[in-house]
CSV table of C-alpha atoms in Angstrom, one decimal:
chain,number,residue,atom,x,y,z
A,1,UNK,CA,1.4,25.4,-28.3
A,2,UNK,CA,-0.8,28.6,-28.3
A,3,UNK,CA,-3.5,27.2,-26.3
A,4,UNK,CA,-0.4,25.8,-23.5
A,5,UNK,CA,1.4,29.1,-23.2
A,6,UNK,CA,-1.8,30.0,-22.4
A,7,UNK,CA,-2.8,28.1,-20.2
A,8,UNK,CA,0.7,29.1,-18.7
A,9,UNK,CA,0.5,32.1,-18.9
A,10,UNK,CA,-3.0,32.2,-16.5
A,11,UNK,CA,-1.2,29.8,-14.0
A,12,UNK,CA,1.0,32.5,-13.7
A,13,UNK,CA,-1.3,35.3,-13.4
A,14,UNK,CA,-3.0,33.6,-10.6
A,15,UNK,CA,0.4,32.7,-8.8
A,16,UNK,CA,1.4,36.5,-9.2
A,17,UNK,CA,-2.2,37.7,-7.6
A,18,UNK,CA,-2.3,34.9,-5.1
A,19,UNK,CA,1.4,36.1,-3.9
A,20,UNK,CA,0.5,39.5,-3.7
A,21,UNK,CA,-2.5,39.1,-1.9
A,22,UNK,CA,-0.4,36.7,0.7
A,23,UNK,CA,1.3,40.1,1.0
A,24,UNK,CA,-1.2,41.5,2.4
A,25,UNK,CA,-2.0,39.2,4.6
A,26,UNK,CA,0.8,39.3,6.1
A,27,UNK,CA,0.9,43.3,6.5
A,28,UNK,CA,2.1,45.2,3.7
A,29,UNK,CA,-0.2,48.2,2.2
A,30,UNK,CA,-0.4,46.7,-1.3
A,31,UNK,CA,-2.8,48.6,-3.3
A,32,UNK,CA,-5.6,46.9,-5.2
A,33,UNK,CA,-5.0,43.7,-2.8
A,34,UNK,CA,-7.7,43.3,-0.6
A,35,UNK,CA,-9.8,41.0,-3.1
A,36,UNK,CA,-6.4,38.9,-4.2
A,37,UNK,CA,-5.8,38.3,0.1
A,38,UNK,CA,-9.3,37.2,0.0
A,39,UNK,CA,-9.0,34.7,-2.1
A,40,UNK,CA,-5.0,33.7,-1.8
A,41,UNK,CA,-5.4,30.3,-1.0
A,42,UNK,CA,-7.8,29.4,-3.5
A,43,UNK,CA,-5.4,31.3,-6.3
A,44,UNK,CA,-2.5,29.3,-5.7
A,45,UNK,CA,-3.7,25.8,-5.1
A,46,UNK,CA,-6.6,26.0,-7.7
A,47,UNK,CA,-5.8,28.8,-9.6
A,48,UNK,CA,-1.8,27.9,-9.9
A,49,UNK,CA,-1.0,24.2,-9.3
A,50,UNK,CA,-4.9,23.3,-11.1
A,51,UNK,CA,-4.1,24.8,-14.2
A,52,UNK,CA,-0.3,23.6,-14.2
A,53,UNK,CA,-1.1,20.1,-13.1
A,54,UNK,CA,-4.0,19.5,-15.6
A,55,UNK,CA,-2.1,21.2,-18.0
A,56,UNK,CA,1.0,18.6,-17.4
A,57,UNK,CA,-2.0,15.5,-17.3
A,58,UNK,CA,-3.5,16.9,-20.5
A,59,UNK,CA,-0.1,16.7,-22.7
A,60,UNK,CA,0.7,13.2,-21.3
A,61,UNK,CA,-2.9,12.2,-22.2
A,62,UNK,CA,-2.4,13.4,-25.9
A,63,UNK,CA,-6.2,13.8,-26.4
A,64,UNK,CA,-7.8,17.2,-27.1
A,65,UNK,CA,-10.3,16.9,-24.4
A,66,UNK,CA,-8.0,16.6,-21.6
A,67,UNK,CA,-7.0,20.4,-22.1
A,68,UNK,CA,-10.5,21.3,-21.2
A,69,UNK,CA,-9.1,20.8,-17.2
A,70,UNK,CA,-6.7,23.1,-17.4
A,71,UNK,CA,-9.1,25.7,-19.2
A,72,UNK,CA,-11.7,25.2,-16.5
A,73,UNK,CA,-9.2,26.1,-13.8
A,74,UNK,CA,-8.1,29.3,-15.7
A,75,UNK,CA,-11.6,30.4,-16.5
A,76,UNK,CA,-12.2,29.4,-12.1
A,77,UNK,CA,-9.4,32.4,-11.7
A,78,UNK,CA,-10.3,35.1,-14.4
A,79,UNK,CA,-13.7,34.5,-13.0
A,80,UNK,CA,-13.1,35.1,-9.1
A,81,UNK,CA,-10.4,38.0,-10.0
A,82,UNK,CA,-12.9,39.6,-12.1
A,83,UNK,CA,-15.1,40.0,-9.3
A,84,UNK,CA,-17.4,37.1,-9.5
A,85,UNK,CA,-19.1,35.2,-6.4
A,86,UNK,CA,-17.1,32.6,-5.2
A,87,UNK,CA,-19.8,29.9,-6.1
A,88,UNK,CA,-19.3,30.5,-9.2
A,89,UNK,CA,-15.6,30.7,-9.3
A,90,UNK,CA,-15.3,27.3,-7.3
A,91,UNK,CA,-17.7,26.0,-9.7
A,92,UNK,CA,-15.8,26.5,-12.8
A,93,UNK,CA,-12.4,25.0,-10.6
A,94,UNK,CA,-14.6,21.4,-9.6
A,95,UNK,CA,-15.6,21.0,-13.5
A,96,UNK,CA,-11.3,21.6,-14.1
A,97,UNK,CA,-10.9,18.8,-11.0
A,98,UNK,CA,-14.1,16.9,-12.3
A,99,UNK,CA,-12.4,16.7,-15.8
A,100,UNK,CA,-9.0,16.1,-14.2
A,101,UNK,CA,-10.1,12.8,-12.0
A,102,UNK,CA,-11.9,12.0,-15.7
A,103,UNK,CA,-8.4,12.4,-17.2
A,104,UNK,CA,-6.7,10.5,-14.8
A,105,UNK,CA,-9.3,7.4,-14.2
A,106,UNK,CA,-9.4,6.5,-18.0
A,107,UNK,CA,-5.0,6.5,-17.8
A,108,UNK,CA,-5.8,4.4,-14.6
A,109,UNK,CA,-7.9,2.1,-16.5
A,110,UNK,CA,-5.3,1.2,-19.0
A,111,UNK,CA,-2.1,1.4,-16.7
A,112,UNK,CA,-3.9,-0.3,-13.1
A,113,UNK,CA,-0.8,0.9,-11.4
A,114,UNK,CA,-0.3,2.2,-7.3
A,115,UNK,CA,0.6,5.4,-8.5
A,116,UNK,CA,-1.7,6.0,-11.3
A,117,UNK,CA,-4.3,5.3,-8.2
A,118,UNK,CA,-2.9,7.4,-6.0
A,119,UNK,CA,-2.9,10.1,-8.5
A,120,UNK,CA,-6.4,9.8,-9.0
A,121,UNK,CA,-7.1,9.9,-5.2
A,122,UNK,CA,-5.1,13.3,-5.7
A,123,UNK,CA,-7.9,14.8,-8.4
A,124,UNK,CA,-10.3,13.5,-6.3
A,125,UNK,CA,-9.1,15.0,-3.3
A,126,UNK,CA,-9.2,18.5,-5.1
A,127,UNK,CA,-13.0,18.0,-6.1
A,128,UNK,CA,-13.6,16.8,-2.9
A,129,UNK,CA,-12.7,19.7,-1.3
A,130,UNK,CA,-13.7,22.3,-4.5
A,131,UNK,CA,-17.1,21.5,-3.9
A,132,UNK,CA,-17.3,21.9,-0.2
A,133,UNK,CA,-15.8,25.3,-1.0
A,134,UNK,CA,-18.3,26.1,-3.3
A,135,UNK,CA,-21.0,25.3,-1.0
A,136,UNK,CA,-20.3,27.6,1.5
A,137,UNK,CA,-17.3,25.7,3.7
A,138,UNK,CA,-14.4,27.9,4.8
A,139,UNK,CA,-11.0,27.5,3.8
A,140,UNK,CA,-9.9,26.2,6.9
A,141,UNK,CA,-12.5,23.3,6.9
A,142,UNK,CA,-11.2,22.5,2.9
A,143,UNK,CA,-7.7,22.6,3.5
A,144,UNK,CA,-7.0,19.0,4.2
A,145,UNK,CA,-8.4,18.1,1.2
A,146,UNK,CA,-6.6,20.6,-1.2
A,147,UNK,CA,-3.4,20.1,0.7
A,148,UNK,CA,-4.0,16.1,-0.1
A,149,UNK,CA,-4.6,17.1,-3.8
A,150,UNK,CA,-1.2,18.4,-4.0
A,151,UNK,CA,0.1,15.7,-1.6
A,152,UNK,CA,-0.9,12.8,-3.7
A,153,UNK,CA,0.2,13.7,-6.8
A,154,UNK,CA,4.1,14.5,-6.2
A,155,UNK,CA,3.5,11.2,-4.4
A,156,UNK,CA,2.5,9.3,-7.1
A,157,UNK,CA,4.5,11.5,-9.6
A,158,UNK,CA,7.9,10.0,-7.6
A,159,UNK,CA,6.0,6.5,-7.4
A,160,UNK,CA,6.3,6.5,-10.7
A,161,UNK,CA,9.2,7.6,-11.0
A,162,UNK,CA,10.7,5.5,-8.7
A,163,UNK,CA,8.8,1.8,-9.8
A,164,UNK,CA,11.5,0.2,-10.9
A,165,UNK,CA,13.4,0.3,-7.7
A,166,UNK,CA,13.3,-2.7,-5.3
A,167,UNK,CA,10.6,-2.3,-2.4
A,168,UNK,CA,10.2,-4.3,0.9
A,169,UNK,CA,7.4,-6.6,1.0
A,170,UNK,CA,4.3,-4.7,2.3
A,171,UNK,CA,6.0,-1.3,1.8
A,172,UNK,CA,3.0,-0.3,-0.3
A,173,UNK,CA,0.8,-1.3,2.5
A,174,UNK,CA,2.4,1.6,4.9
A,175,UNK,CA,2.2,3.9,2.0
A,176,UNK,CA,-1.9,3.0,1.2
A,177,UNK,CA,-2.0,3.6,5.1
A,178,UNK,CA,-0.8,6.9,5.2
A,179,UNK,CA,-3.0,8.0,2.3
A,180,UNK,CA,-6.2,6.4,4.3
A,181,UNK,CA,-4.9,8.8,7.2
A,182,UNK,CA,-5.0,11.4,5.6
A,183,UNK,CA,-8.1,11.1,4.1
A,184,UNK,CA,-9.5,11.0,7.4
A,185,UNK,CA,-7.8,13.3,8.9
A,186,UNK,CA,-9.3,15.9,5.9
A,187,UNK,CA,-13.0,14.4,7.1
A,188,UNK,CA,-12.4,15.3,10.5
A,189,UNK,CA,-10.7,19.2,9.2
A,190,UNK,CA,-7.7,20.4,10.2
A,191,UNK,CA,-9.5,22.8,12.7
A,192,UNK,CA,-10.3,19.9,15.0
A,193,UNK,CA,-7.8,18.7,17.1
A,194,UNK,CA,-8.1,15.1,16.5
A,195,UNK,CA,-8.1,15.8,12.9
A,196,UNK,CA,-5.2,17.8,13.0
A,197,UNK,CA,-3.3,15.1,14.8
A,198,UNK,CA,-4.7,12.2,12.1
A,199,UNK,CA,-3.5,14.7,9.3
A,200,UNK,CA,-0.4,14.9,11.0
A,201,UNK,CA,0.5,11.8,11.3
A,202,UNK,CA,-0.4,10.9,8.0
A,203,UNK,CA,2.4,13.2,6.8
A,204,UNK,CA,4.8,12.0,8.7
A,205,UNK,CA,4.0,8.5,7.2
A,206,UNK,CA,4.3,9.6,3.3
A,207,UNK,CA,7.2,11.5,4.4
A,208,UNK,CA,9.4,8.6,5.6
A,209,UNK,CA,8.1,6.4,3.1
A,210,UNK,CA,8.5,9.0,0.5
A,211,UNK,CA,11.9,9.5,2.2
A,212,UNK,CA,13.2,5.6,3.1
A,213,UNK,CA,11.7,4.4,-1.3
A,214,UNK,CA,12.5,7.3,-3.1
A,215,UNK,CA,14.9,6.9,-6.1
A,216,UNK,CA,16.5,10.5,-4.5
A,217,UNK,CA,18.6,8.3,-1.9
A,218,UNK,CA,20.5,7.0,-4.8
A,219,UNK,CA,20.3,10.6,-7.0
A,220,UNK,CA,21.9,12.6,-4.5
A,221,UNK,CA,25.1,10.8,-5.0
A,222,UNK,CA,25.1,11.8,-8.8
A,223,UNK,CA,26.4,15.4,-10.0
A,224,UNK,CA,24.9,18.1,-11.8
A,225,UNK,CA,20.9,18.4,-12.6
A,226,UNK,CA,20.5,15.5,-11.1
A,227,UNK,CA,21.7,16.1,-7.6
A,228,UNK,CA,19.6,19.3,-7.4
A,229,UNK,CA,16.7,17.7,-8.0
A,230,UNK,CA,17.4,15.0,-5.3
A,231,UNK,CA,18.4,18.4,-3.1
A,232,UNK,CA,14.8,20.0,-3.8
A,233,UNK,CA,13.2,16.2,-3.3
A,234,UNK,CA,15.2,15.3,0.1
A,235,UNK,CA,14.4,18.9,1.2
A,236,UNK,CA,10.5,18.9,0.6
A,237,UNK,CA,10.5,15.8,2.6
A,238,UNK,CA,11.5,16.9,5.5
A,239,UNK,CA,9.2,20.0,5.6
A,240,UNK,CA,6.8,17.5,5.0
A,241,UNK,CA,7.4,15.8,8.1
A,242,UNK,CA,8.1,19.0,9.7
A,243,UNK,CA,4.8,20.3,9.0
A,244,UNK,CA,2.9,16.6,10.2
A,245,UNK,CA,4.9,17.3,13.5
A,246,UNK,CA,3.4,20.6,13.7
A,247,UNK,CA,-0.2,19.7,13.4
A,248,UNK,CA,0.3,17.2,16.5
A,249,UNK,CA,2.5,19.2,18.5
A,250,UNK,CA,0.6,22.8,17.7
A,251,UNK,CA,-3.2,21.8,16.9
A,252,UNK,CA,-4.7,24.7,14.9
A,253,UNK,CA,-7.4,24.9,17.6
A,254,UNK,CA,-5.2,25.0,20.3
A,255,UNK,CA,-2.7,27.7,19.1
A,256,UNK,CA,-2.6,30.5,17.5
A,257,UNK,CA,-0.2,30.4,14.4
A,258,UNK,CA,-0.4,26.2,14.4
A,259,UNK,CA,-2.4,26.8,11.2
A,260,UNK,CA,-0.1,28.6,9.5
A,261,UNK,CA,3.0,27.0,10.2
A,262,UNK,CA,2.0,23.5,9.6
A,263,UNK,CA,0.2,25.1,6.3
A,264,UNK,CA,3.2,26.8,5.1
A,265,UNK,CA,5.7,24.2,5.8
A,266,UNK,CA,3.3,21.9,3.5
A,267,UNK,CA,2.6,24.7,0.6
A,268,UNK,CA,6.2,26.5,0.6
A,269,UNK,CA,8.9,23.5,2.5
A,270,UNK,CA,7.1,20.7,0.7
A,271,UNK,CA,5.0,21.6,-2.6
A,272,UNK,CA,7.4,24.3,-4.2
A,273,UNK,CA,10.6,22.8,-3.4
A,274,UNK,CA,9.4,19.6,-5.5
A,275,UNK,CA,8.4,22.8,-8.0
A,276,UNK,CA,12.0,24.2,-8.0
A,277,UNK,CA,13.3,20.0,-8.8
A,278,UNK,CA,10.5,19.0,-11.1
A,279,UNK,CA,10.4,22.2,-13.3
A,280,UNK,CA,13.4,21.2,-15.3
A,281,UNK,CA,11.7,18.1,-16.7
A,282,UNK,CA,8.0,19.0,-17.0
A,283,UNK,CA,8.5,22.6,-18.7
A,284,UNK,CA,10.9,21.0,-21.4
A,285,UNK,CA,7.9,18.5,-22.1
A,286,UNK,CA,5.2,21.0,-21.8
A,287,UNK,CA,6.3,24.2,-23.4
A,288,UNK,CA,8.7,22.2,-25.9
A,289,UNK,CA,11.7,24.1,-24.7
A,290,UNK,CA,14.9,23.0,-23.3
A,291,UNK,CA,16.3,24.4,-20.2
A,292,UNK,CA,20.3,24.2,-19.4
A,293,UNK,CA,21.4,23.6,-16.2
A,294,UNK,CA,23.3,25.7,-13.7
A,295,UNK,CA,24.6,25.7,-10.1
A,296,UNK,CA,22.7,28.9,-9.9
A,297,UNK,CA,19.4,27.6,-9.5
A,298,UNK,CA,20.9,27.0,-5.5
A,299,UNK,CA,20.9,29.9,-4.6
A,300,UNK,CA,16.8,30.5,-5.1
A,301,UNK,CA,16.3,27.4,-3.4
A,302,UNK,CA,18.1,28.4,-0.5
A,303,UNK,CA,16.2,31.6,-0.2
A,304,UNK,CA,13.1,29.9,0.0
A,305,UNK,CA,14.5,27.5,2.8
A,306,UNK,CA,15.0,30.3,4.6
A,307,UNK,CA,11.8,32.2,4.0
A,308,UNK,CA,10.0,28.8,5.1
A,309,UNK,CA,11.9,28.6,8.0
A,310,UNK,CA,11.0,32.3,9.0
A,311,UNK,CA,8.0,31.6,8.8
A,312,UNK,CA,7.5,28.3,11.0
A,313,UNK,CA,9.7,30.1,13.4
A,314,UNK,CA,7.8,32.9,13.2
A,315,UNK,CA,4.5,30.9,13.9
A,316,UNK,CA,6.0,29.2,16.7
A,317,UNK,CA,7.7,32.6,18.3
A,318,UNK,CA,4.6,34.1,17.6
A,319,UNK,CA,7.0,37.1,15.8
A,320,UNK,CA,4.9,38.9,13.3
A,321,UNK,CA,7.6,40.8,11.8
A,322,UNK,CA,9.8,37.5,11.3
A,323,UNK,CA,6.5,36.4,9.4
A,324,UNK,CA,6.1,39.3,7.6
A,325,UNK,CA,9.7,38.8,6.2
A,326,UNK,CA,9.3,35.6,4.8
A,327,UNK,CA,6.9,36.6,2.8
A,328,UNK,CA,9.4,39.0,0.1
A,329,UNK,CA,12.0,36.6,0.5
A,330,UNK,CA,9.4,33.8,-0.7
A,331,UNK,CA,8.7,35.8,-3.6
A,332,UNK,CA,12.7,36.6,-4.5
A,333,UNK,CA,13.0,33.3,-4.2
A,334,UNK,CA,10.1,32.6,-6.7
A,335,UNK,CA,11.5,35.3,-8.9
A,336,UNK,CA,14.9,34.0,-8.9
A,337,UNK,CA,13.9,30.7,-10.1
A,338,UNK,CA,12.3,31.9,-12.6
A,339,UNK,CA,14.5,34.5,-14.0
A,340,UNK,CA,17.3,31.9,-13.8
A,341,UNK,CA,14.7,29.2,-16.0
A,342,UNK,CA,14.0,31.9,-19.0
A,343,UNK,CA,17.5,32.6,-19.1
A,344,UNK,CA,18.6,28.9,-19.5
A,345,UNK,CA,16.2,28.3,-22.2
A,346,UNK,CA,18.2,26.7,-25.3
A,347,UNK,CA,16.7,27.7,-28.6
A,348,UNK,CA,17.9,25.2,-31.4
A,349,UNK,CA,19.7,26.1,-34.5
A,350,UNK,CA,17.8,25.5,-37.5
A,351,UNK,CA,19.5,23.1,-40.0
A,352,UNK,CA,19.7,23.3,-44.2
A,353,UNK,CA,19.1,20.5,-46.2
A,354,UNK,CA,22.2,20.0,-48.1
A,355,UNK,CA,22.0,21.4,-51.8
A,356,UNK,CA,18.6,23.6,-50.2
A,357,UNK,CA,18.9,27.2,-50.4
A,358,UNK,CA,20.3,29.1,-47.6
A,359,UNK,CA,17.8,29.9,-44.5
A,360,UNK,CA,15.9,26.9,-45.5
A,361,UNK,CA,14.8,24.8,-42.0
A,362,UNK,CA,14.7,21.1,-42.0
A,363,UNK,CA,11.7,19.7,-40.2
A,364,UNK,CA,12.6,17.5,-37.4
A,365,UNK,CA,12.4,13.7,-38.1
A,366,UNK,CA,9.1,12.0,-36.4
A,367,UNK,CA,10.8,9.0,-34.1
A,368,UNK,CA,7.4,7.4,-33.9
A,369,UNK,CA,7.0,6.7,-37.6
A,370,UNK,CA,10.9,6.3,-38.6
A,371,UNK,CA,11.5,2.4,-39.0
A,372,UNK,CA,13.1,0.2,-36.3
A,373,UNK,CA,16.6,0.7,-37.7
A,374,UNK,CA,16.1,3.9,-38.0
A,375,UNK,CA,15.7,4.2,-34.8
A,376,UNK,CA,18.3,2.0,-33.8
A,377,UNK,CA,21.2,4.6,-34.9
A,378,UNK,CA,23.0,6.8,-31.9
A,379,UNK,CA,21.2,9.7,-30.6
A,380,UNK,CA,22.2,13.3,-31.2
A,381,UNK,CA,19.1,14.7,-29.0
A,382,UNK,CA,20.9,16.0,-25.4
A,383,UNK,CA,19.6,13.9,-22.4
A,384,UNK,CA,20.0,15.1,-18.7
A,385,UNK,CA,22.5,15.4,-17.0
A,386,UNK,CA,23.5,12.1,-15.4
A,387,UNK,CA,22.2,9.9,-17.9
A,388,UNK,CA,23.6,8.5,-21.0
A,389,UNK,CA,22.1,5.8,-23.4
A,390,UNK,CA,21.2,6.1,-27.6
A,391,UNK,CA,18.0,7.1,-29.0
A,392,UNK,CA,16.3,3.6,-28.3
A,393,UNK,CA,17.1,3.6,-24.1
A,394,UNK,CA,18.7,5.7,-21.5
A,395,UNK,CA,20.1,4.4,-18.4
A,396,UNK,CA,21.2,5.5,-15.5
A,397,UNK,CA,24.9,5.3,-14.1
């Protein structure tokens, strides 16, 4: 647990610096920022979501080795923030996706599943793109592929998710398609237009298949935790189409802000509202904590709606302080979350053995070893909301 809130704790740090320096960029005298604008991109997708995504891969892996991913990523960020040459920075961030796609193939291996695949074309994706990085490529040209990184794994983390449901015959077809597309649409770089447009598409494919198979069709009917995260699912999608209309309508090459608005519809619409909806189950198995729900965690989602949507309208207005302004109100929103997760944390009551002195903690039984029967009896452990089930099986309603 050390070593994970540590691990944490450096995703955060590199969230924090990559924000501030997207401060800059957008035109606020920050002090000590220059360096952190430099490098934002890099900070948030390698420095963030590579050191939270490896560290999620690595507890689901259960093997000691798999948190050397996460660690590579972290040392990628402490390195370039320290002042270190990029080479080296990017270096120490392929190893973490190197270790990552390792991770990841050997789970593939024993579960041959579409979206155990498609999260491997995800770590992939982030090498791929790592290592043009490191060899002198701009961030433009390495874009497509770290956006696809990101991409493919919520993808294949809600094709998992959603395996059981029912699909059409040659649905996954579509779906291998639009991964294909995008792909090459990453070859070609999003600075080219034909590129742009392949990439483009490509999103819009995932996002109505994403959209038309998702188990979030059926979610958003239910109450509670449950409906929010459908809201931040059914949400991201349509950025994500929003953002694969963008790059064909407004080719980076072509147009000034096209970049940036298809980028951050991606990044802020698409990436962390499926943050926002997924954080309430992956922190809880992560950090060991559990997190109660509460109609709160709205209102931070709406903010960043509404800073996303300042910024694509800002791109496409060409406004630079309506820009400028989505950037604080991305960060509120950020903040808000947060704030709203630590204070729903739920710290559990220690319990005395009966005839045991007084303070004295029981340790909590280990399901894996307790026999069948044992296992049989009703649970007392909370589930989300939504479900309801005993200790053996949970279904939905």
């Amino acid at each position: 647990m050390a070593l994970r809130a540590t691990l944490l704790a450096c995703g955060i740090v590199a969230m924090a610096c990559g924000l501030w320096g997207g401060l800059y960029r957008l035109g606020f005298d920050l002090p000590h920022a220059a360096n952190a604008a430099a490098l934002h991109g890099a900070l948030l997708i390698c420095g963030l979501f590579g050191t939270v995504i490896g560290l999620e891969r690595a507890v689901a892996f259960g093997r000691t080795w798999g948190y050397a991913a996460p660690a590579c990523a972290a040392a990628g960020s402490v390195l370039l923030l320290a002042g270190a040459p990029i080479p080296i920075g990017a270096a120490a961030y392929a190893v973490s996706a190197a270790l990552l796609l390792g991770v990841t193939l050997v789970i593939t291996s024993r579960q041959r599943t579409l979206f155990n695949a498609t999260l491997a074309a995800g770590a992939l994706s982030w090498l791929a793109g790592t290592l043009l990085w490191a060899a002198g490529a701009d961030i433009p040209a390495v874009s497509g592929w770290w956006i696809g990184f990101l991409v493919l794994t919520i993808a294949g983390e809600r094709l998992e998710l959603g395996r059981l449901m029912a699909k059409k015959r040659g649905s996954e077809i579509l779906f291998v398609a639009g991964v294909v597309l995008l792909a090459t649409g990453a070859i070609l770089t999003l600075s080219a237009t034909l590129g742009a447009a392949v990439y483009g598409l490509a999103l819009l494919v995932l996002a109505v298949w994403l959209a038309r198979h998702d188990v979030v069709r059926h979610t958003l009917r239910q109450t509670g935790q449950t409906r929010f995260m459908a809201a931040c699912m059914a949400a991201g999608y349509l950025w994500l189409g929003i953002a694969g209309a963008l790059l064909i309508a407004m080719p980076p090459s072509t147009t000034t802000f096209g970049y940036d608005a298809a980028l951050h519809a991606v990044l802020i619409g698409f990436v962390l509202s499926m943050v926002f909806g997924h954080a309430l189950i992956i922190l809880p198995a992560v950090a060991r904590v559990r997190i109660a729900y509460r109609p709160w965690f709205y209102l931070p989602l709406a903010v960043l709606h509404l800073a996303v949507a300042l910024r694509v309208g800002g791109d496409i207005l060409a406004e630079d302080a309506v820009r400028a302004w989505s950037g604080p109100l991305t960060l509120l929103a950020l903040v808000g979350f947060v704030g709203l997760i630590v204070g729903g944390i739920v710290r559990k009551r220690p319990a005395a053995r009966a005839g045991a002195a007084v303070g004295a903690v029981r340790p909590a039984p280990d399901a894996s070893a307790a026999p069948r029967a044992a296992r049989s009896a009703p649970s007392t452990r909370p589930h989300p909301a939504g479900w309801r089930g005993s200790a053996v099986r949970s279904l939905p309603r």
